[in-house]
Amino acid sequence: MYQGFYNLTSGMLTQSRNLNVISNNMVNIQTPGYKKDKMVSTTFQEEMLYRTGRRYKDNPEPIATTSKIRSADRTYVSYEQGSFDLTDGTLDFALSSPGFFCIETPQGVRYTRNGSFQVDDEGYLSLNNVGRVLGKDGPIAITSEDFSVSSQGVISVRIQPEASDEDDYGYDDEDAEPQVEILGTLRVVDFADYEQLHKEDYGLFSTGQAPQEQELPSIQWQALEKSNVDMVEEMTAMMTSQRALQSAAQVLKMYDQIMSKAATDVGRL
């Protein structure tokens, strides 16, 4: 009888935690670069069941191994590549290769796949409410809105020479080739073991590992990587978890009623 209390209560707690994970995935379905979580459950402790006599308890016979409690083991992060959304925004970047953008925060360098950047008050490329985007030589200052980005993350501006009637040699400067100014190169890094990445708020990751510099990253400009959350899959998992939680709650109520009967009515006999 008491075995059912353990099983049902632990099942309700586990399903409740699973619903929290699923809800968080669904909330972040529109967050660029978001990586979905998946909770895995496990048994808490296994025990051997024995059968003995009613009066004599010698020589117990083992019957089977059982576990009374099921609990949440851990939450895994799926780093599967998300699809791309072509936004035409000049401050939108998407990684089509493994790796992460580097963000300078007060707590240190953090890593993200979210490439929805902006320019802060001081003219530096930044991630909203987080920090400045790091290039290979530090934060990147955007000195002109008329810039372009290569597939390797090189941000450059074409500067047209000032026009004049003619130079010292009698040639017109209007045909002079424009110069290219490099504003910076986006720093993209990767890690050997994703299991050591710690997921934080705003789609950020932190780790104690040494980052591996990606010399030839693949960056898609004017696009964003969508989250890898499948709404249909999450809705199905949510309904399954809700039904399991409701069923466990109903059976637990029945157990409580039976125990009340045993303590009140049967106890009088």
PDB file of C-alpha atoms in Angstrom:
ATOM      1  CA  MET A   1       0.000   0.000   0.000  1.00  0.00           C
ATOM      2  CA  TYR A   2       2.667   2.485   1.001  1.00  0.00           C
ATOM      3  CA  GLN A   3       4.633   1.530  -2.109  1.00  0.00           C
ATOM      4  CA  GLY A   4       1.955   3.297  -4.165  1.00  0.00           C
ATOM      5  CA  PHE A   5       2.372   6.531  -2.215  1.00  0.00           C
ATOM      6  CA  TYR A   6       6.085   6.591  -3.027  1.00  0.00           C
ATOM      7  CA  ASN A   7       5.569   5.803  -6.711  1.00  0.00           C
ATOM      8  CA  LEU A   8       2.725   8.246  -7.297  1.00  0.00           C
ATOM      9  CA  THR A   9       4.183  11.178  -5.358  1.00  0.00           C
ATOM     10  CA  SER A  10       7.601  10.873  -7.004  1.00  0.00           C
ATOM     11  CA  GLY A  11       5.901  10.549 -10.391  1.00  0.00           C
ATOM     12  CA  MET A  12       3.948  13.760  -9.824  1.00  0.00           C
ATOM     13  CA  LEU A  13       7.077  15.669  -8.820  1.00  0.00           C
ATOM     14  CA  THR A  14       8.983  14.361 -11.833  1.00  0.00           C
ATOM     15  CA  GLN A  15       6.214  15.255 -14.282  1.00  0.00           C
ATOM     16  CA  SER A  16       5.916  18.718 -12.726  1.00  0.00           C
ATOM     17  CA  ARG A  17       9.623  19.354 -13.331  1.00  0.00           C
ATOM     18  CA  ASN A  18       9.311  18.024 -16.862  1.00  0.00           C
ATOM     19  CA  LEU A  19       6.449  20.453 -17.529  1.00  0.00           C
ATOM     20  CA  ASN A  20       8.677  23.326 -16.367  1.00  0.00           C
ATOM     21  CA  VAL A  21      11.345  22.310 -18.895  1.00  0.00           C
ATOM     22  CA  ILE A  22       8.801  21.984 -21.710  1.00  0.00           C
ATOM     23  CA  SER A  23       7.216  25.347 -20.851  1.00  0.00           C
ATOM     24  CA  ASN A  24      10.609  27.048 -20.955  1.00  0.00           C
ATOM     25  CA  ASN A  25      11.247  25.586 -24.406  1.00  0.00           C
ATOM     26  CA  MET A  26       7.902  26.820 -25.702  1.00  0.00           C
ATOM     27  CA  VAL A  27       8.424  30.312 -24.284  1.00  0.00           C
ATOM     28  CA  ASN A  28      11.774  30.607 -26.105  1.00  0.00           C
ATOM     29  CA  ILE A  29      10.600  29.275 -29.456  1.00  0.00           C
ATOM     30  CA  GLN A  30      11.057  32.757 -30.990  1.00  0.00           C
ATOM     31  CA  THR A  31      14.408  33.426 -29.300  1.00  0.00           C
ATOM     32  CA  PRO A  32      17.185  33.440 -31.946  1.00  0.00           C
ATOM     33  CA  GLY A  33      19.798  30.737 -31.410  1.00  0.00           C
ATOM     34  CA  TYR A  34      17.970  29.150 -28.464  1.00  0.00           C
ATOM     35  CA  LYS A  35      18.823  25.501 -27.790  1.00  0.00           C
ATOM     36  CA  LYS A  36      16.074  23.354 -26.313  1.00  0.00           C
ATOM     37  CA  ASP A  37      16.324  21.390 -23.063  1.00  0.00           C
ATOM     38  CA  LYS A  38      15.237  17.831 -22.405  1.00  0.00           C
ATOM     39  CA  MET A  39      14.798  16.337 -18.955  1.00  0.00           C
ATOM     40  CA  VAL A  40      15.761  12.720 -18.304  1.00  0.00           C
ATOM     41  CA  SER A  41      14.372  10.840 -15.294  1.00  0.00           C
ATOM     42  CA  THR A  42      15.829   7.914 -13.385  1.00  0.00           C
ATOM     43  CA  THR A  43      15.091   5.651 -10.441  1.00  0.00           C
ATOM     44  CA  PHE A  44      16.230   6.941  -7.075  1.00  0.00           C
ATOM     45  CA  GLN A  45      17.075   3.711  -5.265  1.00  0.00           C
ATOM     46  CA  GLU A  46      16.532   0.026  -6.012  1.00  0.00           C
ATOM     47  CA  GLU A  47      15.625  -2.434  -3.276  1.00  0.00           C
ATOM     48  CA  MET A  48      15.317  -6.210  -3.156  1.00  0.00           C
ATOM     49  CA  LEU A  49      11.925  -7.635  -2.181  1.00  0.00           C
ATOM     50  CA  TYR A  50      11.852 -10.777  -0.043  1.00  0.00           C
ATOM     51  CA  ARG A  51       9.067 -13.196   0.836  1.00  0.00           C
ATOM     52  CA  THR A  52       8.918 -14.697   4.328  1.00  0.00           C
ATOM     53  CA  GLY A  53       6.478 -16.684   6.407  1.00  0.00           C
ATOM     54  CA  ARG A  54       3.813 -15.084   8.559  1.00  0.00           C
ATOM     55  CA  ARG A  55       5.224 -16.399  11.809  1.00  0.00           C
ATOM     56  CA  TYR A  56       8.698 -17.626  10.985  1.00  0.00           C
ATOM     57  CA  LYS A  57      10.986 -15.141   9.229  1.00  0.00           C
ATOM     58  CA  ASP A  58      13.892 -17.489   8.613  1.00  0.00           C
ATOM     59  CA  ASN A  59      15.248 -18.152   5.109  1.00  0.00           C
ATOM     60  CA  PRO A  60      13.609 -15.238   3.238  1.00  0.00           C
ATOM     61  CA  GLU A  61      13.137 -15.841  -0.479  1.00  0.00           C
ATOM     62  CA  PRO A  62      14.135 -13.016  -2.874  1.00  0.00           C
ATOM     63  CA  ILE A  63      11.341 -12.126  -5.273  1.00  0.00           C
ATOM     64  CA  ALA A  64      12.414  -9.158  -7.402  1.00  0.00           C
ATOM     65  CA  THR A  65      14.155  -5.807  -7.444  1.00  0.00           C
ATOM     66  CA  THR A  66      11.992  -2.715  -7.282  1.00  0.00           C
ATOM     67  CA  SER A  67      12.356   1.057  -7.013  1.00  0.00           C
ATOM     68  CA  LYS A  68       9.924   3.135  -4.994  1.00  0.00           C
ATOM     69  CA  ILE A  69      10.920   6.555  -6.242  1.00  0.00           C
ATOM     70  CA  ARG A  70      11.387   8.015  -9.731  1.00  0.00           C
ATOM     71  CA  SER A  71      13.185  11.343  -9.887  1.00  0.00           C
ATOM     72  CA  ALA A  72      14.639  13.806 -12.371  1.00  0.00           C
ATOM     73  CA  ASP A  73      18.176  12.841 -13.334  1.00  0.00           C
ATOM     74  CA  ARG A  74      19.396  15.846 -15.325  1.00  0.00           C
ATOM     75  CA  THR A  75      18.521  18.226 -18.130  1.00  0.00           C
ATOM     76  CA  TYR A  76      20.289  17.843 -21.447  1.00  0.00           C
ATOM     77  CA  VAL A  77      20.747  20.641 -23.991  1.00  0.00           C
ATOM     78  CA  SER A  78      20.239  19.845 -27.668  1.00  0.00           C
ATOM     79  CA  TYR A  79      22.783  21.726 -29.809  1.00  0.00           C
ATOM     80  CA  GLU A  80      21.112  20.737 -33.063  1.00  0.00           C
ATOM     81  CA  GLN A  81      21.355  23.380 -35.792  1.00  0.00           C
ATOM     82  CA  GLY A  82      18.256  25.550 -36.162  1.00  0.00           C
ATOM     83  CA  SER A  83      16.830  26.804 -39.446  1.00  0.00           C
ATOM     84  CA  PHE A  84      17.557  30.297 -40.776  1.00  0.00           C
ATOM     85  CA  ASP A  85      15.333  33.357 -40.963  1.00  0.00           C
ATOM     86  CA  LEU A  86      16.367  35.900 -43.599  1.00  0.00           C
ATOM     87  CA  THR A  87      15.705  39.256 -41.916  1.00  0.00           C
ATOM     88  CA  ASP A  88      17.679  41.692 -44.139  1.00  0.00           C
ATOM     89  CA  GLY A  89      18.744  43.404 -40.930  1.00  0.00           C
ATOM     90  CA  THR A  90      22.294  44.749 -41.119  1.00  0.00           C
ATOM     91  CA  LEU A  91      22.911  43.840 -37.440  1.00  0.00           C
ATOM     92  CA  ASP A  92      21.676  40.241 -37.720  1.00  0.00           C
ATOM     93  CA  PHE A  93      24.155  37.380 -37.944  1.00  0.00           C
ATOM     94  CA  ALA A  94      23.665  33.602 -38.048  1.00  0.00           C
ATOM     95  CA  LEU A  95      26.225  30.847 -37.587  1.00  0.00           C
ATOM     96  CA  SER A  96      25.864  28.022 -40.103  1.00  0.00           C
ATOM     97  CA  SER A  97      28.834  26.171 -38.637  1.00  0.00           C
ATOM     98  CA  PRO A  98      29.645  24.872 -35.137  1.00  0.00           C
ATOM     99  CA  GLY A  99      30.719  27.534 -32.692  1.00  0.00           C
ATOM    100  CA  PHE A 100      29.560  30.492 -30.627  1.00  0.00           C
ATOM    101  CA  PHE A 101      29.782  34.273 -30.689  1.00  0.00           C
ATOM    102  CA  CYS A 102      31.727  35.805 -27.799  1.00  0.00           C
ATOM    103  CA  ILE A 103      30.035  38.400 -25.576  1.00  0.00           C
ATOM    104  CA  GLU A 104      31.853  40.571 -23.030  1.00  0.00           C
ATOM    105  CA  THR A 105      29.822  40.729 -19.798  1.00  0.00           C
ATOM    106  CA  PRO A 106      30.553  41.995 -16.249  1.00  0.00           C
ATOM    107  CA  GLN A 107      30.835  38.334 -15.190  1.00  0.00           C
ATOM    108  CA  GLY A 108      33.356  37.524 -17.906  1.00  0.00           C
ATOM    109  CA  VAL A 109      33.148  36.259 -21.470  1.00  0.00           C
ATOM    110  CA  ARG A 110      29.944  34.399 -22.327  1.00  0.00           C
ATOM    111  CA  TYR A 111      29.066  32.487 -25.482  1.00  0.00           C
ATOM    112  CA  THR A 112      25.885  32.458 -27.562  1.00  0.00           C
ATOM    113  CA  ARG A 113      24.351  31.476 -30.901  1.00  0.00           C
ATOM    114  CA  ASN A 114      22.047  34.489 -30.777  1.00  0.00           C
ATOM    115  CA  GLY A 115      23.224  36.884 -33.472  1.00  0.00           C
ATOM    116  CA  SER A 116      20.516  39.539 -33.038  1.00  0.00           C
ATOM    117  CA  PHE A 117      22.915  42.382 -32.265  1.00  0.00           C
ATOM    118  CA  GLN A 118      22.562  46.147 -31.949  1.00  0.00           C
ATOM    119  CA  VAL A 119      24.799  49.186 -31.575  1.00  0.00           C
ATOM    120  CA  ASP A 120      25.063  50.603 -28.051  1.00  0.00           C
ATOM    121  CA  ASP A 121      25.247  54.261 -27.035  1.00  0.00           C
ATOM    122  CA  GLU A 122      29.012  54.337 -27.536  1.00  0.00           C
ATOM    123  CA  GLY A 123      28.855  52.860 -31.028  1.00  0.00           C
ATOM    124  CA  TYR A 124      29.938  49.298 -30.223  1.00  0.00           C
ATOM    125  CA  LEU A 125      28.301  46.136 -31.539  1.00  0.00           C
ATOM    126  CA  SER A 126      26.457  44.519 -28.620  1.00  0.00           C
ATOM    127  CA  LEU A 127      23.861  41.981 -27.564  1.00  0.00           C
ATOM    128  CA  ASN A 128      20.858  43.649 -25.980  1.00  0.00           C
ATOM    129  CA  ASN A 129      20.919  43.678 -22.146  1.00  0.00           C
ATOM    130  CA  VAL A 130      24.007  41.450 -22.098  1.00  0.00           C
ATOM    131  CA  GLY A 131      27.228  43.073 -23.309  1.00  0.00           C
ATOM    132  CA  ARG A 132      29.468  43.926 -26.231  1.00  0.00           C
ATOM    133  CA  VAL A 133      30.253  41.531 -29.035  1.00  0.00           C
ATOM    134  CA  LEU A 134      33.916  40.602 -29.141  1.00  0.00           C
ATOM    135  CA  GLY A 135      35.988  40.558 -32.290  1.00  0.00           C
ATOM    136  CA  LYS A 136      39.403  39.013 -32.681  1.00  0.00           C
ATOM    137  CA  ASP A 137      40.948  42.298 -31.485  1.00  0.00           C
ATOM    138  CA  GLY A 138      38.349  43.197 -28.849  1.00  0.00           C
ATOM    139  CA  PRO A 139      34.965  44.968 -29.029  1.00  0.00           C
ATOM    140  CA  ILE A 140      33.919  46.090 -32.503  1.00  0.00           C
ATOM    141  CA  ALA A 141      33.107  49.788 -33.021  1.00  0.00           C
ATOM    142  CA  ILE A 142      30.622  50.462 -35.828  1.00  0.00           C
ATOM    143  CA  THR A 143      31.714  53.826 -37.218  1.00  0.00           C
ATOM    144  CA  SER A 144      29.477  53.719 -40.291  1.00  0.00           C
ATOM    145  CA  GLU A 145      26.081  52.267 -41.105  1.00  0.00           C
ATOM    146  CA  ASP A 146      27.169  51.481 -44.658  1.00  0.00           C
ATOM    147  CA  PHE A 147      29.171  48.348 -43.867  1.00  0.00           C
ATOM    148  CA  SER A 148      29.293  44.829 -45.256  1.00  0.00           C
ATOM    149  CA  VAL A 149      30.132  41.465 -43.706  1.00  0.00           C
ATOM    150  CA  SER A 150      31.920  38.537 -45.332  1.00  0.00           C
ATOM    151  CA  SER A 151      31.094  34.877 -44.707  1.00  0.00           C
ATOM    152  CA  GLN A 152      34.090  34.724 -42.339  1.00  0.00           C
ATOM    153  CA  GLY A 153      32.739  37.581 -40.210  1.00  0.00           C
ATOM    154  CA  VAL A 154      34.957  40.411 -41.486  1.00  0.00           C
ATOM    155  CA  ILE A 155      33.105  43.718 -41.060  1.00  0.00           C
ATOM    156  CA  SER A 156      34.347  46.363 -43.488  1.00  0.00           C
ATOM    157  CA  VAL A 157      33.417  49.812 -44.815  1.00  0.00           C
ATOM    158  CA  ARG A 158      34.184  51.154 -48.288  1.00  0.00           C
ATOM    159  CA  ILE A 159      35.471  54.734 -48.097  1.00  0.00           C
ATOM    160  CA  GLN A 160      35.174  56.860 -51.204  1.00  0.00           C
ATOM    161  CA  PRO A 161      38.055  59.356 -51.620  1.00  0.00           C
ATOM    162  CA  GLU A 162      37.069  62.985 -51.470  1.00  0.00           C
ATOM    163  CA  ALA A 163      36.355  64.290 -54.925  1.00  0.00           C
ATOM    164  CA  SER A 164      38.370  67.177 -56.427  1.00  0.00           C
ATOM    165  CA  ASP A 165      38.625  68.709 -59.879  1.00  0.00           C
ATOM    166  CA  GLU A 166      42.014  67.231 -60.644  1.00  0.00           C
ATOM    167  CA  ASP A 167      45.116  66.173 -58.775  1.00  0.00           C
ATOM    168  CA  ASP A 168      48.686  67.452 -59.078  1.00  0.00           C
ATOM    169  CA  TYR A 169      49.201  65.394 -62.228  1.00  0.00           C
ATOM    170  CA  GLY A 170      46.044  66.598 -63.951  1.00  0.00           C
ATOM    171  CA  TYR A 171      43.934  63.421 -63.372  1.00  0.00           C
ATOM    172  CA  ASP A 172      40.334  63.476 -62.160  1.00  0.00           C
ATOM    173  CA  ASP A 173      39.848  61.902 -58.689  1.00  0.00           C
ATOM    174  CA  GLU A 174      36.291  60.779 -59.437  1.00  0.00           C
ATOM    175  CA  ASP A 175      37.646  57.549 -60.937  1.00  0.00           C
ATOM    176  CA  ALA A 176      39.773  56.741 -57.884  1.00  0.00           C
ATOM    177  CA  GLU A 177      39.213  53.319 -56.337  1.00  0.00           C
ATOM    178  CA  PRO A 178      37.410  53.390 -52.943  1.00  0.00           C
ATOM    179  CA  GLN A 179      39.399  52.262 -49.944  1.00  0.00           C
ATOM    180  CA  VAL A 180      38.291  49.485 -47.590  1.00  0.00           C
ATOM    181  CA  GLU A 181      38.456  49.973 -43.832  1.00  0.00           C
ATOM    182  CA  ILE A 182      38.223  46.886 -41.632  1.00  0.00           C
ATOM    183  CA  LEU A 183      36.109  47.594 -38.547  1.00  0.00           C
ATOM    184  CA  GLY A 184      36.742  44.195 -37.035  1.00  0.00           C
ATOM    185  CA  THR A 185      36.314  40.438 -37.393  1.00  0.00           C
ATOM    186  CA  LEU A 186      33.722  38.578 -35.375  1.00  0.00           C
ATOM    187  CA  ARG A 187      35.322  36.154 -32.954  1.00  0.00           C
ATOM    188  CA  VAL A 188      33.829  32.665 -33.218  1.00  0.00           C
ATOM    189  CA  VAL A 189      34.964  29.886 -30.881  1.00  0.00           C
ATOM    190  CA  ASP A 190      34.048  26.266 -30.281  1.00  0.00           C
ATOM    191  CA  PHE A 191      34.588  23.761 -27.482  1.00  0.00           C
ATOM    192  CA  ALA A 192      35.758  20.170 -27.308  1.00  0.00           C
ATOM    193  CA  ASP A 193      33.151  19.038 -24.770  1.00  0.00           C
ATOM    194  CA  TYR A 194      29.656  20.541 -24.887  1.00  0.00           C
ATOM    195  CA  GLU A 195      28.748  18.638 -21.722  1.00  0.00           C
ATOM    196  CA  GLN A 196      30.838  21.140 -19.759  1.00  0.00           C
ATOM    197  CA  LEU A 197      28.851  24.123 -21.041  1.00  0.00           C
ATOM    198  CA  HIS A 198      26.605  25.728 -18.439  1.00  0.00           C
ATOM    199  CA  LYS A 199      23.384  27.264 -19.760  1.00  0.00           C
ATOM    200  CA  GLU A 200      22.475  30.708 -18.431  1.00  0.00           C
ATOM    201  CA  ASP A 201      19.812  33.347 -19.087  1.00  0.00           C
ATOM    202  CA  TYR A 202      19.420  35.163 -22.441  1.00  0.00           C
ATOM    203  CA  GLY A 203      20.673  32.107 -24.355  1.00  0.00           C
ATOM    204  CA  LEU A 204      24.196  32.437 -22.941  1.00  0.00           C
ATOM    205  CA  PHE A 205      26.657  29.689 -22.077  1.00  0.00           C
ATOM    206  CA  SER A 206      29.632  29.708 -19.731  1.00  0.00           C
ATOM    207  CA  THR A 207      32.393  27.168 -19.263  1.00  0.00           C
ATOM    208  CA  GLY A 208      35.783  26.659 -17.699  1.00  0.00           C
ATOM    209  CA  GLN A 209      37.151  25.151 -20.906  1.00  0.00           C
ATOM    210  CA  ALA A 210      39.679  26.925 -23.073  1.00  0.00           C
ATOM    211  CA  PRO A 211      37.906  28.102 -26.254  1.00  0.00           C
ATOM    212  CA  GLN A 212      39.103  26.886 -29.637  1.00  0.00           C
ATOM    213  CA  GLU A 213      39.355  29.711 -32.163  1.00  0.00           C
ATOM    214  CA  GLN A 214      37.484  29.107 -35.421  1.00  0.00           C
ATOM    215  CA  GLU A 215      39.674  30.622 -38.117  1.00  0.00           C
ATOM    216  CA  LEU A 216      37.209  30.022 -40.970  1.00  0.00           C
ATOM    217  CA  PRO A 217      33.695  30.206 -39.515  1.00  0.00           C
ATOM    218  CA  SER A 218      30.626  30.236 -41.723  1.00  0.00           C
ATOM    219  CA  ILE A 219      28.530  33.329 -40.952  1.00  0.00           C
ATOM    220  CA  GLN A 220      25.336  34.276 -42.748  1.00  0.00           C
ATOM    221  CA  TRP A 221      24.794  38.020 -42.693  1.00  0.00           C
ATOM    222  CA  GLN A 222      21.328  39.596 -42.502  1.00  0.00           C
ATOM    223  CA  ALA A 223      19.873  36.378 -41.124  1.00  0.00           C
ATOM    224  CA  LEU A 224      19.151  34.800 -37.743  1.00  0.00           C
ATOM    225  CA  GLU A 225      19.305  31.210 -36.590  1.00  0.00           C
ATOM    226  CA  LYS A 226      15.919  30.148 -35.243  1.00  0.00           C
ATOM    227  CA  SER A 227      15.543  28.122 -32.081  1.00  0.00           C
ATOM    228  CA  ASN A 228      15.629  24.356 -32.560  1.00  0.00           C
ATOM    229  CA  VAL A 229      12.364  23.905 -30.633  1.00  0.00           C
ATOM    230  CA  ASP A 230       9.697  21.894 -32.476  1.00  0.00           C
ATOM    231  CA  MET A 231       6.320  23.226 -31.325  1.00  0.00           C
ATOM    232  CA  VAL A 232       4.418  20.055 -32.304  1.00  0.00           C
ATOM    233  CA  GLU A 233       6.894  17.862 -30.442  1.00  0.00           C
ATOM    234  CA  GLU A 234       6.771  20.069 -27.347  1.00  0.00           C
ATOM    235  CA  MET A 235       2.957  20.200 -27.360  1.00  0.00           C
ATOM    236  CA  THR A 236       2.784  16.401 -27.591  1.00  0.00           C
ATOM    237  CA  ALA A 237       5.266  16.012 -24.739  1.00  0.00           C
ATOM    238  CA  MET A 238       3.340  18.548 -22.650  1.00  0.00           C
ATOM    239  CA  MET A 239       0.007  16.751 -23.086  1.00  0.00           C
ATOM    240  CA  THR A 240       1.608  13.397 -22.263  1.00  0.00           C
ATOM    241  CA  SER A 241       3.208  14.797 -19.126  1.00  0.00           C
ATOM    242  CA  GLN A 242      -0.003  16.554 -18.034  1.00  0.00           C
ATOM    243  CA  ARG A 243      -2.055  13.375 -18.408  1.00  0.00           C
ATOM    244  CA  ALA A 244       0.506  11.380 -16.438  1.00  0.00           C
ATOM    245  CA  LEU A 245       0.436  14.019 -13.691  1.00  0.00           C
ATOM    246  CA  GLN A 246      -3.382  14.072 -13.550  1.00  0.00           C
ATOM    247  CA  SER A 247      -3.606  10.268 -13.504  1.00  0.00           C
ATOM    248  CA  ALA A 248      -1.107  10.025 -10.660  1.00  0.00           C
ATOM    249  CA  ALA A 249      -3.017  12.671  -8.695  1.00  0.00           C
ATOM    250  CA  GLN A 250      -6.328  10.829  -9.115  1.00  0.00           C
ATOM    251  CA  VAL A 251      -4.889   7.464  -8.077  1.00  0.00           C
ATOM    252  CA  LEU A 252      -3.125   9.095  -5.124  1.00  0.00           C
ATOM    253  CA  LYS A 253      -6.496  10.485  -4.011  1.00  0.00           C
ATOM    254  CA  MET A 254      -7.932   6.966  -4.183  1.00  0.00           C
ATOM    255  CA  TYR A 255      -5.059   5.658  -2.060  1.00  0.00           C
ATOM    256  CA  ASP A 256      -5.767   8.358   0.508  1.00  0.00           C
ATOM    257  CA  GLN A 257      -9.436   7.407   0.643  1.00  0.00           C
ATOM    258  CA  ILE A 258      -8.600   3.724   1.073  1.00  0.00           C
ATOM    259  CA  MET A 259      -6.162   4.500   3.899  1.00  0.00           C
ATOM    260  CA  SER A 260      -8.808   6.660   5.571  1.00  0.00           C
ATOM    261  CA  LYS A 261     -11.291   3.786   5.353  1.00  0.00           C
ATOM    262  CA  ALA A 262      -8.725   1.385   6.795  1.00  0.00           C
ATOM    263  CA  ALA A 263      -7.996   3.711   9.712  1.00  0.00           C
ATOM    264  CA  THR A 264     -11.618   4.559  10.546  1.00  0.00           C
ATOM    265  CA  ASP A 265     -14.066   1.855   9.464  1.00  0.00           C
ATOM    266  CA  VAL A 266     -11.891  -1.281   9.371  1.00  0.00           C
ATOM    267  CA  GLY A 267     -10.100  -0.265  12.561  1.00  0.00           C
ATOM    268  CA  ARG A 268     -13.375  -0.479  14.517  1.00  0.00           C
ATOM    269  CA  LEU A 269     -13.874  -4.183  13.801  1.00  0.00           C
TER     270      LEU A 269
END
